[in-house]
Amino acid sequence: MTGRQDIDQIAQRLVSLVPPGLADAHKDLRANFRDILAQGLRRLELVTREEFDVQAQVLARTRARVEELEKRVAELETGMSPRGT
């Protein structure tokens, strides 16, 4: 929902809530709402669904690799004879 069109739609909804007596200010309010929304969303440092999915795949592969390495370490540890005996 970080697209410009989405922000415009939200800004328009906010403007529609403004009392009719302030009709002259609708254009300015819409621009201000749009800028404030865009700025707030940028601060949240949101990522796209695609970026999120890519990172989830990277994490899954990394987790699988760590599990493999933990298993190998455990096998090596059981294969070692105790020292000093």
PDB file of C-alpha atoms in Angstrom:
ATOM      1  CA  MET A   1       0.000   0.000   0.000  1.00  0.00           C
ATOM      2  CA  THR A   2       2.868   2.380  -0.517  1.00  0.00           C
ATOM      3  CA  GLY A   3       1.952   3.240  -4.080  1.00  0.00           C
ATOM      4  CA  ARG A   4       1.155   6.792  -5.055  1.00  0.00           C
ATOM      5  CA  GLN A   5      -2.335   5.772  -6.169  1.00  0.00           C
ATOM      6  CA  ASP A   6      -3.069   4.190  -2.780  1.00  0.00           C
ATOM      7  CA  ILE A   7      -1.911   7.328  -0.988  1.00  0.00           C
ATOM      8  CA  ASP A   8      -4.109   9.459  -3.261  1.00  0.00           C
ATOM      9  CA  GLN A   9      -7.127   7.285  -2.459  1.00  0.00           C
ATOM     10  CA  ILE A  10      -6.563   7.584   1.278  1.00  0.00           C
ATOM     11  CA  ALA A  11      -6.061  11.344   0.975  1.00  0.00           C
ATOM     12  CA  GLN A  12      -9.320  11.617  -0.984  1.00  0.00           C
ATOM     13  CA  ARG A  13     -11.166   9.660   1.710  1.00  0.00           C
ATOM     14  CA  LEU A  14      -9.803  11.977   4.376  1.00  0.00           C
ATOM     15  CA  VAL A  15     -10.840  15.032   2.358  1.00  0.00           C
ATOM     16  CA  SER A  16     -14.350  13.607   1.989  1.00  0.00           C
ATOM     17  CA  LEU A  17     -14.637  13.706   5.789  1.00  0.00           C
ATOM     18  CA  VAL A  18     -13.981  17.454   5.865  1.00  0.00           C
ATOM     19  CA  PRO A  19     -17.155  19.523   6.424  1.00  0.00           C
ATOM     20  CA  PRO A  20     -18.692  21.007   3.251  1.00  0.00           C
ATOM     21  CA  GLY A  21     -18.127  24.534   4.573  1.00  0.00           C
ATOM     22  CA  LEU A  22     -14.422  24.046   3.955  1.00  0.00           C
ATOM     23  CA  ALA A  23     -14.887  23.098   0.294  1.00  0.00           C
ATOM     24  CA  ASP A  24     -12.406  25.756  -0.811  1.00  0.00           C
ATOM     25  CA  ALA A  25      -9.705  24.077   1.248  1.00  0.00           C
ATOM     26  CA  HIS A  26     -10.280  20.573  -0.165  1.00  0.00           C
ATOM     27  CA  LYS A  27      -7.531  20.839  -2.788  1.00  0.00           C
ATOM     28  CA  ASP A  28      -4.956  22.064  -0.268  1.00  0.00           C
ATOM     29  CA  LEU A  29      -6.064  19.535   2.332  1.00  0.00           C
ATOM     30  CA  ARG A  30      -5.798  16.689  -0.147  1.00  0.00           C
ATOM     31  CA  ALA A  31      -2.248  17.715  -1.073  1.00  0.00           C
ATOM     32  CA  ASN A  32      -1.305  18.049   2.603  1.00  0.00           C
ATOM     33  CA  PHE A  33      -2.880  14.708   3.518  1.00  0.00           C
ATOM     34  CA  ARG A  34      -1.073  13.044   0.615  1.00  0.00           C
ATOM     35  CA  ASP A  35       2.300  14.509   1.645  1.00  0.00           C
ATOM     36  CA  ILE A  36       1.827  13.596   5.304  1.00  0.00           C
ATOM     37  CA  LEU A  37       0.809  10.036   4.430  1.00  0.00           C
ATOM     38  CA  ALA A  38       3.747   9.583   2.059  1.00  0.00           C
ATOM     39  CA  GLN A  39       6.178  10.943   4.641  1.00  0.00           C
ATOM     40  CA  GLY A  40       4.774   8.703   7.374  1.00  0.00           C
ATOM     41  CA  LEU A  41       4.971   5.613   5.197  1.00  0.00           C
ATOM     42  CA  ARG A  42       8.577   6.390   4.250  1.00  0.00           C
ATOM     43  CA  ARG A  43       9.472   6.605   7.934  1.00  0.00           C
ATOM     44  CA  LEU A  44       8.029   3.150   8.509  1.00  0.00           C
ATOM     45  CA  GLU A  45      10.597   1.730   6.075  1.00  0.00           C
ATOM     46  CA  LEU A  46       8.058  -0.660   4.581  1.00  0.00           C
ATOM     47  CA  VAL A  47       9.116  -3.262   2.054  1.00  0.00           C
ATOM     48  CA  THR A  48       7.198  -4.678  -0.847  1.00  0.00           C
ATOM     49  CA  ARG A  49       5.638  -8.115  -0.650  1.00  0.00           C
ATOM     50  CA  GLU A  50       8.185  -9.301  -3.217  1.00  0.00           C
ATOM     51  CA  GLU A  51      11.120  -8.102  -1.085  1.00  0.00           C
ATOM     52  CA  PHE A  52       9.570  -9.722   1.983  1.00  0.00           C
ATOM     53  CA  ASP A  53       9.095 -13.048   0.171  1.00  0.00           C
ATOM     54  CA  VAL A  54      12.689 -13.016  -1.089  1.00  0.00           C
ATOM     55  CA  GLN A  55      14.011 -12.421   2.425  1.00  0.00           C
ATOM     56  CA  ALA A  56      11.745 -15.154   3.814  1.00  0.00           C
ATOM     57  CA  GLN A  57      13.249 -17.589   1.282  1.00  0.00           C
ATOM     58  CA  VAL A  58      16.783 -16.514   2.207  1.00  0.00           C
ATOM     59  CA  LEU A  59      15.965 -17.027   5.876  1.00  0.00           C
ATOM     60  CA  ALA A  60      14.500 -20.483   5.222  1.00  0.00           C
ATOM     61  CA  ARG A  61      17.614 -21.545   3.284  1.00  0.00           C
ATOM     62  CA  THR A  62      19.880 -20.148   5.996  1.00  0.00           C
ATOM     63  CA  ARG A  63      17.921 -21.913   8.718  1.00  0.00           C
ATOM     64  CA  ALA A  64      18.142 -25.217   6.810  1.00  0.00           C
ATOM     65  CA  ARG A  65      21.895 -24.750   6.368  1.00  0.00           C
ATOM     66  CA  VAL A  66      22.380 -24.028  10.083  1.00  0.00           C
ATOM     67  CA  GLU A  67      20.436 -27.181  10.953  1.00  0.00           C
ATOM     68  CA  GLU A  68      22.641 -29.217   8.579  1.00  0.00           C
ATOM     69  CA  LEU A  69      25.797 -27.790  10.130  1.00  0.00           C
ATOM     70  CA  GLU A  70      24.533 -28.413  13.672  1.00  0.00           C
ATOM     71  CA  LYS A  71      23.887 -32.028  12.737  1.00  0.00           C
ATOM     72  CA  ARG A  72      27.387 -32.400  11.260  1.00  0.00           C
ATOM     73  CA  VAL A  73      28.979 -30.871  14.367  1.00  0.00           C
ATOM     74  CA  ALA A  74      27.010 -33.251  16.593  1.00  0.00           C
ATOM     75  CA  GLU A  75      28.137 -36.218  14.472  1.00  0.00           C
ATOM     76  CA  LEU A  76      31.766 -35.084  14.653  1.00  0.00           C
ATOM     77  CA  GLU A  77      31.539 -34.598  18.409  1.00  0.00           C
ATOM     78  CA  THR A  78      30.172 -38.103  18.956  1.00  0.00           C
ATOM     79  CA  GLY A  79      32.923 -39.537  16.757  1.00  0.00           C
ATOM     80  CA  MET A  80      35.708 -37.945  18.805  1.00  0.00           C
ATOM     81  CA  SER A  81      37.256 -39.964  21.595  1.00  0.00           C
ATOM     82  CA  PRO A  82      37.509 -38.312  25.004  1.00  0.00           C
ATOM     83  CA  ARG A  83      40.941 -36.788  25.636  1.00  0.00           C
ATOM     84  CA  GLY A  84      43.176 -37.962  28.416  1.00  0.00           C
ATOM     85  CA  THR A  85      41.758 -41.454  28.795  1.00  0.00           C
TER      86      THR A  85
END
